[in-house]
CSV table of N, CA and C in Angstrom, one decimal:
chain,number,residue,atom,x,y,z
A,466,UNK,N,-47.1,72.8,-137.5
A,466,UNK,CA,-45.8,73.4,-137.0
A,466,UNK,C,-46.1,74.7,-136.3
A,467,UNK,N,-47.0,75.5,-136.8
A,467,UNK,CA,-47.3,76.7,-136.1
A,467,UNK,C,-48.1,76.5,-134.8
A,468,UNK,N,-48.9,75.5,-134.7
A,468,UNK,CA,-49.7,75.2,-133.5
A,468,UNK,C,-48.8,74.6,-132.5
A,469,UNK,N,-47.8,73.8,-132.8
A,469,UNK,CA,-47.0,73.1,-131.8
A,469,UNK,C,-45.6,73.8,-131.6
A,470,UNK,N,-45.2,74.6,-132.5
A,470,UNK,CA,-43.9,75.2,-132.6
A,470,UNK,C,-42.8,74.2,-132.7
A,471,UNK,N,-43.2,73.0,-133.2
A,471,UNK,CA,-42.2,71.9,-133.4
A,471,UNK,C,-42.1,71.7,-134.9
A,472,UNK,N,-41.0,71.1,-135.3
A,472,UNK,CA,-40.8,70.8,-136.7
A,472,UNK,C,-41.9,69.8,-137.2
A,473,UNK,N,-42.2,69.9,-138.5
A,473,UNK,CA,-43.2,69.0,-139.1
A,473,UNK,C,-42.7,68.5,-140.4
A,474,UNK,N,-42.9,67.2,-140.7
A,474,UNK,CA,-42.4,66.6,-141.9
A,474,UNK,C,-43.6,66.0,-142.6
A,475,UNK,N,-43.8,66.2,-143.9
A,475,UNK,CA,-44.9,65.6,-144.6
A,475,UNK,C,-44.3,65.0,-145.9
A,476,UNK,N,-45.0,64.0,-146.4
A,476,UNK,CA,-44.6,63.2,-147.5
A,476,UNK,C,-45.8,63.0,-148.4
A,477,UNK,N,-45.7,63.2,-149.7
A,477,UNK,CA,-46.8,62.8,-150.6
A,477,UNK,C,-46.1,62.1,-151.7
A,478,UNK,N,-46.6,60.9,-151.9
A,478,UNK,CA,-46.1,60.0,-152.9
A,478,UNK,C,-47.2,59.4,-153.8
A,479,UNK,N,-46.8,59.0,-155.0
A,479,UNK,CA,-47.7,58.4,-155.9
A,479,UNK,C,-47.0,57.7,-157.0
A,480,UNK,N,-47.8,56.9,-157.7
A,480,UNK,CA,-47.2,56.2,-158.9
A,480,UNK,C,-47.9,56.6,-160.1
A,481,UNK,N,-47.2,56.9,-161.2
A,481,UNK,CA,-47.7,57.4,-162.4
A,481,UNK,C,-47.3,56.4,-163.5
A,482,UNK,N,-48.3,56.0,-164.3
A,482,UNK,CA,-48.2,55.0,-165.3
A,482,UNK,C,-48.3,55.7,-166.7
A,483,UNK,N,-47.2,55.6,-167.5
A,483,UNK,CA,-47.2,56.3,-168.8
A,483,UNK,C,-48.4,56.0,-169.6
A,484,UNK,N,-48.7,54.8,-169.9
A,484,UNK,CA,-49.8,54.4,-170.8
A,484,UNK,C,-51.2,54.8,-170.3
A,485,UNK,N,-51.3,55.1,-169.0
A,485,UNK,CA,-52.6,55.5,-168.4
A,485,UNK,C,-52.6,57.1,-168.2
A,486,UNK,N,-51.7,57.8,-168.9
A,486,UNK,CA,-51.6,59.2,-168.9
A,486,UNK,C,-51.3,59.7,-167.4
A,487,UNK,N,-50.5,59.0,-166.7
A,487,UNK,CA,-50.1,59.4,-165.4
A,487,UNK,C,-50.9,58.9,-164.2
A,488,UNK,N,-52.0,58.2,-164.5
A,488,UNK,CA,-52.8,57.6,-163.4
A,488,UNK,C,-52.0,56.5,-162.8
A,489,UNK,N,-52.3,56.2,-161.5
A,489,UNK,CA,-53.2,56.8,-160.6
A,489,UNK,C,-52.7,58.1,-160.0
A,490,UNK,N,-51.4,58.5,-160.1
A,490,UNK,CA,-50.9,59.8,-159.8
A,490,UNK,C,-51.3,60.2,-158.3
A,491,UNK,N,-51.8,61.4,-158.2
A,491,UNK,CA,-52.1,61.9,-156.9
A,491,UNK,C,-53.2,61.1,-156.2
A,492,UNK,N,-53.9,60.3,-156.9
A,492,UNK,CA,-55.0,59.5,-156.3
A,492,UNK,C,-54.5,58.1,-156.0
A,493,UNK,N,-53.2,57.8,-156.0
A,493,UNK,CA,-52.7,56.5,-155.8
A,493,UNK,C,-53.3,55.7,-154.7
A,494,UNK,N,-53.4,56.3,-153.5
A,494,UNK,CA,-53.9,55.7,-152.3
A,494,UNK,C,-55.4,55.4,-152.4
A,495,UNK,N,-56.1,56.2,-153.2
A,495,UNK,CA,-57.6,56.1,-153.4
A,495,UNK,C,-58.0,55.7,-154.8
A,496,UNK,N,-57.1,55.1,-155.5
A,496,UNK,CA,-57.3,54.7,-156.9
A,496,UNK,C,-58.6,53.9,-157.1
A,497,UNK,N,-58.8,53.0,-156.2
A,497,UNK,CA,-60.0,52.1,-156.2
A,497,UNK,C,-61.2,52.7,-155.5
A,498,UNK,N,-61.1,54.0,-155.1
A,498,UNK,CA,-62.2,54.6,-154.4
A,498,UNK,C,-61.9,54.7,-152.9
A,499,UNK,N,-62.7,55.5,-152.3
A,499,UNK,CA,-62.6,55.7,-150.8
A,499,UNK,C,-62.7,54.4,-150.1
A,500,UNK,N,-61.8,54.1,-149.2
A,500,UNK,CA,-61.8,52.9,-148.4
A,500,UNK,C,-61.2,51.7,-149.2
A,501,UNK,N,-60.6,51.9,-150.3
A,501,UNK,CA,-60.0,50.8,-151.1
A,501,UNK,C,-58.7,50.4,-150.4
A,502,UNK,N,-58.4,49.2,-150.4
A,502,UNK,CA,-57.2,48.6,-149.8
A,502,UNK,C,-56.0,48.6,-150.9
A,503,UNK,N,-54.8,48.4,-150.4
A,503,UNK,CA,-53.7,48.2,-151.3
A,503,UNK,C,-54.0,47.2,-152.4
A,504,UNK,N,-54.6,46.0,-151.9
A,504,UNK,CA,-54.9,45.0,-152.8
A,504,UNK,C,-55.9,45.4,-153.9
A,505,UNK,N,-56.9,46.1,-153.4
A,505,UNK,CA,-57.9,46.7,-154.4
A,505,UNK,C,-57.3,47.5,-155.4
A,506,UNK,N,-56.4,48.4,-155.0
A,506,UNK,CA,-55.7,49.4,-155.9
A,506,UNK,C,-54.8,48.6,-156.9
A,507,UNK,N,-54.1,47.6,-156.4
A,507,UNK,CA,-53.3,46.8,-157.2
A,507,UNK,C,-54.1,46.1,-158.3
A,508,UNK,N,-55.2,45.5,-157.9
A,508,UNK,CA,-56.0,44.7,-158.8
A,508,UNK,C,-56.6,45.7,-159.9
A,509,UNK,N,-57.1,46.8,-159.5
A,509,UNK,CA,-57.6,47.8,-160.4
A,509,UNK,C,-56.6,48.2,-161.4
A,510,UNK,N,-55.4,48.5,-161.0
A,510,UNK,CA,-54.3,48.9,-161.9
A,510,UNK,C,-53.9,47.8,-162.8
A,511,UNK,N,-53.9,46.6,-162.4
A,511,UNK,CA,-53.6,45.5,-163.3
A,511,UNK,C,-54.7,45.3,-164.3
A,512,UNK,N,-56.0,45.5,-163.9
A,512,UNK,CA,-57.1,45.4,-164.8
A,512,UNK,C,-57.0,46.5,-165.9
A,513,UNK,N,-56.6,47.7,-165.5
A,513,UNK,CA,-56.5,48.8,-166.5
A,513,UNK,C,-55.3,48.6,-167.4
A,514,UNK,N,-54.3,47.9,-166.9
A,514,UNK,CA,-53.1,47.6,-167.7
A,514,UNK,C,-53.2,46.4,-168.6
A,515,UNK,N,-54.3,45.6,-168.5
A,515,UNK,CA,-54.5,44.4,-169.2
A,515,UNK,C,-54.3,44.6,-170.7
A,516,UNK,N,-53.4,43.9,-171.3
A,516,UNK,CA,-53.2,43.9,-172.8
A,516,UNK,C,-52.2,45.1,-173.2
A,517,UNK,N,-51.8,45.9,-172.3
A,517,UNK,CA,-50.9,47.0,-172.6
A,517,UNK,C,-49.5,46.5,-172.7
A,518,UNK,N,-48.8,47.0,-173.7
A,518,UNK,CA,-47.4,46.6,-173.9
A,518,UNK,C,-46.4,47.5,-173.1
A,519,UNK,N,-46.7,48.8,-173.2
A,519,UNK,CA,-45.9,49.8,-172.4
A,519,UNK,C,-46.3,49.7,-171.0
A,520,UNK,N,-45.5,49.3,-170.1
A,520,UNK,CA,-45.8,49.1,-168.7
A,520,UNK,C,-45.0,50.0,-167.8
A,521,UNK,N,-44.3,51.0,-168.4
A,521,UNK,CA,-43.4,51.9,-167.6
A,521,UNK,C,-44.2,52.7,-166.6
A,522,UNK,N,-43.7,52.7,-165.4
A,522,UNK,CA,-44.3,53.4,-164.3
A,522,UNK,C,-43.2,54.1,-163.5
A,523,UNK,N,-43.6,55.2,-162.8
A,523,UNK,CA,-42.6,55.9,-162.0
A,523,UNK,C,-43.3,56.3,-160.7
A,524,UNK,N,-42.6,56.0,-159.6
A,524,UNK,CA,-43.0,56.4,-158.3
A,524,UNK,C,-42.4,57.8,-158.1
A,525,UNK,N,-43.2,58.8,-157.6
A,525,UNK,CA,-42.7,60.1,-157.2
A,525,UNK,C,-42.9,60.4,-155.8
A,526,UNK,N,-42.1,61.1,-155.2
A,526,UNK,CA,-42.2,61.5,-153.8
A,526,UNK,C,-41.7,63.0,-153.6
A,527,UNK,N,-42.5,63.8,-152.9
A,527,UNK,CA,-42.0,65.1,-152.4
A,527,UNK,C,-42.2,65.1,-150.9
A,528,UNK,N,-41.1,65.4,-150.2
A,528,UNK,CA,-41.1,65.6,-148.8
A,528,UNK,C,-40.9,67.0,-148.4
A,529,UNK,N,-41.7,67.5,-147.5
A,529,UNK,CA,-41.6,68.9,-147.0
A,529,UNK,C,-41.3,68.9,-145.5
A,530,UNK,N,-40.3,69.7,-145.2
A,530,UNK,CA,-40.0,69.9,-143.8
A,530,UNK,C,-40.1,71.3,-143.4
A,531,UNK,N,-40.9,71.6,-142.4
A,531,UNK,CA,-41.0,72.9,-141.8
A,531,UNK,C,-40.3,72.8,-140.4
A,532,UNK,N,-39.3,73.6,-140.2
A,532,UNK,CA,-38.5,73.4,-139.0
A,532,UNK,C,-39.1,74.0,-137.8
A,533,UNK,N,-40.0,74.9,-137.9
A,533,UNK,CA,-40.6,75.5,-136.8
A,533,UNK,C,-41.0,77.0,-137.1
A,534,UNK,N,-41.5,77.7,-136.1
A,534,UNK,CA,-42.0,79.0,-136.3
A,534,UNK,C,-40.9,80.0,-136.7
A,535,UNK,N,-39.7,79.7,-136.3
A,535,UNK,CA,-38.5,80.6,-136.6
A,535,UNK,C,-38.1,80.5,-138.0
A,536,UNK,N,-38.5,79.4,-138.7
A,536,UNK,CA,-38.1,79.2,-140.1
A,536,UNK,C,-39.3,78.6,-140.8
A,537,UNK,N,-40.2,79.4,-141.2
A,537,UNK,CA,-41.5,78.9,-141.8
A,537,UNK,C,-41.3,78.5,-143.3
A,538,UNK,N,-40.2,78.7,-143.9
A,538,UNK,CA,-40.0,78.3,-145.3
A,538,UNK,C,-39.8,76.8,-145.4
A,539,UNK,N,-40.6,76.1,-146.1
A,539,UNK,CA,-40.4,74.6,-146.2
A,539,UNK,C,-39.1,74.2,-146.9
A,540,UNK,N,-38.5,73.2,-146.5
A,540,UNK,CA,-37.4,72.6,-147.1
A,540,UNK,C,-38.0,71.4,-147.9
A,541,UNK,N,-37.7,71.3,-149.2
A,541,UNK,CA,-38.3,70.2,-150.0
A,541,UNK,C,-37.2,69.2,-150.5
A,542,UNK,N,-37.7,68.0,-150.5
A,542,UNK,CA,-36.9,66.9,-151.1
A,542,UNK,C,-37.7,66.2,-152.2
A,543,UNK,N,-37.1,65.7,-153.2
A,543,UNK,CA,-37.8,65.1,-154.3
A,543,UNK,C,-37.1,63.8,-154.7
A,544,UNK,N,-37.9,62.8,-155.1
A,544,UNK,CA,-37.3,61.5,-155.5
A,544,UNK,C,-38.2,60.9,-156.6
A,545,UNK,N,-37.6,60.1,-157.4
A,545,UNK,CA,-38.4,59.3,-158.4
A,545,UNK,C,-37.7,57.9,-158.6
A,546,UNK,N,-38.5,56.9,-158.9
A,546,UNK,CA,-38.1,55.6,-159.0
A,546,UNK,C,-38.8,54.9,-160.2
A,547,UNK,N,-38.0,54.6,-161.2
A,547,UNK,CA,-38.7,54.1,-162.5
A,547,UNK,C,-38.6,52.6,-162.5
A,548,UNK,N,-39.7,52.0,-163.0
A,548,UNK,CA,-39.8,50.6,-163.1
A,548,UNK,C,-40.9,50.2,-164.1
A,549,UNK,N,-41.4,49.0,-164.0
A,549,UNK,CA,-42.5,48.6,-164.8
A,549,UNK,C,-43.6,47.9,-164.0
A,550,UNK,N,-44.8,47.9,-164.5
A,550,UNK,CA,-45.9,47.2,-163.8
A,550,UNK,C,-45.9,45.8,-164.2
A,551,UNK,N,-45.8,44.9,-163.3
A,551,UNK,CA,-45.8,43.4,-163.5
A,551,UNK,C,-47.2,43.0,-164.1
A,552,UNK,N,-47.2,41.8,-164.6
A,552,UNK,CA,-48.4,41.2,-165.2
A,552,UNK,C,-49.4,40.8,-164.1
A,553,UNK,N,-48.9,40.4,-162.9
A,553,UNK,CA,-49.7,39.9,-161.9
A,553,UNK,C,-49.1,40.2,-160.5
A,554,UNK,N,-49.9,40.0,-159.5
A,554,UNK,CA,-49.4,40.2,-158.1
A,554,UNK,C,-48.6,38.9,-157.8
A,555,UNK,N,-47.3,39.0,-157.7
A,555,UNK,CA,-46.5,37.8,-157.4
A,555,UNK,C,-46.2,37.5,-156.0
A,556,UNK,N,-46.1,38.5,-155.2
A,556,UNK,CA,-45.9,38.4,-153.8
A,556,UNK,C,-46.4,39.5,-153.0
A,557,UNK,N,-47.4,39.2,-152.1
A,557,UNK,CA,-47.9,40.3,-151.3
A,557,UNK,C,-46.8,40.7,-150.3
A,558,UNK,N,-46.8,41.9,-149.9
A,558,UNK,CA,-45.8,42.4,-149.0
A,558,UNK,C,-45.4,43.8,-149.4
A,559,UNK,N,-44.6,44.4,-148.5
A,559,UNK,CA,-44.2,45.8,-148.8
A,559,UNK,C,-45.4,46.7,-148.5
A,560,UNK,N,-45.6,47.7,-149.4
A,560,UNK,CA,-46.5,48.8,-149.1
A,560,UNK,C,-47.1,49.2,-150.4
A,561,UNK,N,-48.3,49.5,-150.5
A,561,UNK,CA,-49.0,50.1,-151.7
A,561,UNK,C,-48.8,49.2,-152.9
A,562,UNK,N,-48.2,49.8,-153.9
A,562,UNK,CA,-48.0,49.1,-155.2
A,562,UNK,C,-46.8,48.2,-155.3
A,563,UNK,N,-46.1,48.0,-154.2
A,563,UNK,CA,-44.9,47.2,-154.2
A,563,UNK,C,-45.0,45.8,-154.8
A,564,UNK,N,-46.2,45.1,-154.6
A,564,UNK,CA,-46.3,43.8,-155.1
A,564,UNK,C,-46.4,43.7,-156.7
A,565,UNK,N,-46.6,44.9,-157.3
A,565,UNK,CA,-46.7,44.9,-158.8
A,565,UNK,C,-45.7,45.8,-159.5
A,566,UNK,N,-44.8,46.4,-158.7
A,566,UNK,CA,-43.8,47.3,-159.2
A,566,UNK,C,-42.5,46.6,-159.3
A,567,UNK,N,-42.0,46.5,-160.6
A,567,UNK,CA,-40.7,45.7,-160.8
A,567,UNK,C,-39.6,46.7,-161.2
A,568,UNK,N,-38.5,46.6,-160.5
A,568,UNK,CA,-37.3,47.4,-160.7
A,568,UNK,C,-36.4,46.6,-161.6
A,569,UNK,N,-36.3,47.0,-162.9
A,569,UNK,CA,-35.5,46.2,-163.9
A,569,UNK,C,-34.0,46.2,-163.6
A,570,UNK,N,-33.5,47.3,-163.0
A,570,UNK,CA,-32.1,47.3,-162.7
A,570,UNK,C,-31.7,46.3,-161.6
A,571,UNK,N,-32.6,46.2,-160.6
A,571,UNK,CA,-32.4,45.2,-159.6
A,571,UNK,C,-32.9,43.8,-159.9
A,572,UNK,N,-33.8,43.8,-160.9
A,572,UNK,CA,-34.4,42.5,-161.3
A,572,UNK,C,-35.4,41.9,-160.2
A,573,UNK,N,-36.0,42.8,-159.5
A,573,UNK,CA,-36.9,42.4,-158.4
A,573,UNK,C,-38.1,43.2,-158.3
A,574,UNK,N,-39.2,42.6,-157.8
A,574,UNK,CA,-40.4,43.4,-157.4
A,574,UNK,C,-40.0,44.2,-156.1
A,575,UNK,N,-40.6,45.4,-156.0
A,575,UNK,CA,-40.4,46.2,-154.8
A,575,UNK,C,-40.7,45.4,-153.5
A,576,UNK,N,-41.7,44.5,-153.6
A,576,UNK,CA,-42.1,43.7,-152.4
A,576,UNK,C,-41.1,42.7,-152.0
A,577,UNK,N,-40.2,42.4,-152.9
A,577,UNK,CA,-39.1,41.4,-152.6
A,577,UNK,C,-37.8,42.0,-152.1
A,578,UNK,N,-37.8,43.4,-152.0
A,578,UNK,CA,-36.6,44.0,-151.6
A,578,UNK,C,-36.5,44.1,-150.1
A,579,UNK,N,-35.3,43.9,-149.5
A,579,UNK,CA,-35.1,44.1,-148.1
A,579,UNK,C,-35.3,45.6,-147.9
A,580,UNK,N,-35.6,46.0,-146.7
A,580,UNK,CA,-35.9,47.4,-146.4
A,580,UNK,C,-34.7,48.3,-146.7
A,581,UNK,N,-33.5,47.9,-146.4
A,581,UNK,CA,-32.3,48.7,-146.6
A,581,UNK,C,-32.1,48.8,-148.1
A,582,UNK,N,-32.4,47.8,-148.9
A,582,UNK,CA,-32.2,47.8,-150.3
A,582,UNK,C,-33.2,48.7,-151.0
A,583,UNK,N,-34.5,48.7,-150.5
A,583,UNK,CA,-35.5,49.5,-151.0
A,583,UNK,C,-35.2,51.0,-150.7
A,584,UNK,N,-34.8,51.3,-149.4
A,584,UNK,CA,-34.5,52.7,-149.1
A,584,UNK,C,-33.4,53.3,-149.9
A,585,UNK,N,-32.5,52.4,-150.3
A,585,UNK,CA,-31.4,52.9,-151.1
A,585,UNK,C,-31.8,53.4,-152.5
A,586,UNK,N,-32.9,52.8,-153.1
A,586,UNK,CA,-33.3,53.2,-154.4
A,586,UNK,C,-34.6,53.9,-154.6
A,587,UNK,N,-35.4,53.8,-153.6
A,587,UNK,CA,-36.8,54.3,-153.7
A,587,UNK,C,-36.9,55.8,-153.8
A,588,UNK,N,-38.0,56.2,-154.3
A,588,UNK,CA,-38.4,57.6,-154.4
A,588,UNK,C,-38.4,58.3,-153.0
A,589,UNK,N,-38.9,57.6,-152.1
A,589,UNK,CA,-39.0,58.2,-150.7
A,589,UNK,C,-37.6,58.3,-150.1
A,590,UNK,N,-36.8,57.3,-150.3
A,590,UNK,CA,-35.5,57.3,-149.7
A,590,UNK,C,-34.7,58.4,-150.3
A,591,UNK,N,-34.8,58.6,-151.6
A,591,UNK,CA,-34.1,59.7,-152.3
A,591,UNK,C,-34.5,61.1,-151.7
A,592,UNK,N,-35.8,61.3,-151.6
A,592,UNK,CA,-36.3,62.6,-151.1
A,592,UNK,C,-35.9,62.8,-149.6
A,593,UNK,N,-35.9,61.8,-148.8
A,593,UNK,CA,-35.4,62.0,-147.4
A,593,UNK,C,-33.9,62.3,-147.4
A,594,UNK,N,-33.1,61.6,-148.2
A,594,UNK,CA,-31.7,61.8,-148.3
A,594,UNK,C,-31.4,63.3,-148.7
A,595,UNK,N,-32.2,63.8,-149.6
A,595,UNK,CA,-32.0,65.2,-150.0
A,595,UNK,C,-32.1,66.2,-148.8
A,596,UNK,N,-33.2,65.9,-148.1
A,596,UNK,CA,-33.5,66.8,-146.9
A,596,UNK,C,-32.3,66.6,-145.8
A,597,UNK,N,-32.0,65.4,-145.6
A,597,UNK,CA,-31.0,65.2,-144.5
A,597,UNK,C,-29.6,65.7,-145.0
A,598,UNK,N,-29.3,65.7,-146.3
A,598,UNK,CA,-28.1,66.2,-146.8
A,598,UNK,C,-28.0,67.7,-146.6
A,599,UNK,N,-29.1,68.4,-146.8
A,599,UNK,CA,-29.1,69.9,-146.6
A,599,UNK,C,-28.9,70.2,-145.1
A,600,UNK,N,-29.6,69.4,-144.3
A,600,UNK,CA,-29.4,69.7,-142.8
A,600,UNK,C,-28.0,69.4,-142.4
A,601,UNK,N,-27.4,68.3,-142.9
A,601,UNK,CA,-26.0,68.1,-142.5
A,601,UNK,C,-25.1,69.2,-143.0
A,602,UNK,N,-25.3,69.6,-144.3
A,602,UNK,CA,-24.4,70.7,-144.8
A,602,UNK,C,-24.6,72.0,-144.0
A,603,UNK,N,-25.8,72.3,-143.5
A,603,UNK,CA,-26.0,73.5,-142.7
A,603,UNK,C,-25.3,73.3,-141.4
A,604,UNK,N,-25.3,72.2,-140.8
A,604,UNK,CA,-24.7,71.9,-139.5
A,604,UNK,C,-23.2,72.1,-139.6
A,605,UNK,N,-22.6,71.5,-140.7
A,605,UNK,CA,-21.2,71.5,-141.0
A,605,UNK,C,-20.7,72.9,-141.3
A,606,UNK,N,-21.5,73.8,-141.8
A,606,UNK,CA,-21.1,75.2,-142.2
A,606,UNK,C,-21.1,76.1,-141.0
A,607,UNK,N,-21.7,75.7,-139.9
A,607,UNK,CA,-21.7,76.5,-138.7
A,607,UNK,C,-20.5,76.5,-137.9
């Protein structure tokens, strides 16, 4: 943002599994090691979950927006999405851990959700809505 004088938006997301003491957490994208694919990460998580009864997992997301050099204080949005880790990869698709993340309220894997449906409930959707809500409120108060 300082180099370009333009707004900058950053997102960091991860999945935390209760029975694995929060793993993969901040290493979600690299859970299987450097260069691991989404499929590698999903397979490793399923291997670590083998035989575990508690399969609760939560996706977390923090979004930071820096509006530019005139306003260097970041605006933050936060979201979380609770579900469970499935027993197997049922349908490839979506992104990251979507093929093994089951939303009990919707009764679907994240990979089976339409994009609009996913954005309405996901951790990332929640975080982005927080940021956009603040921006809209600021515009309306001017």
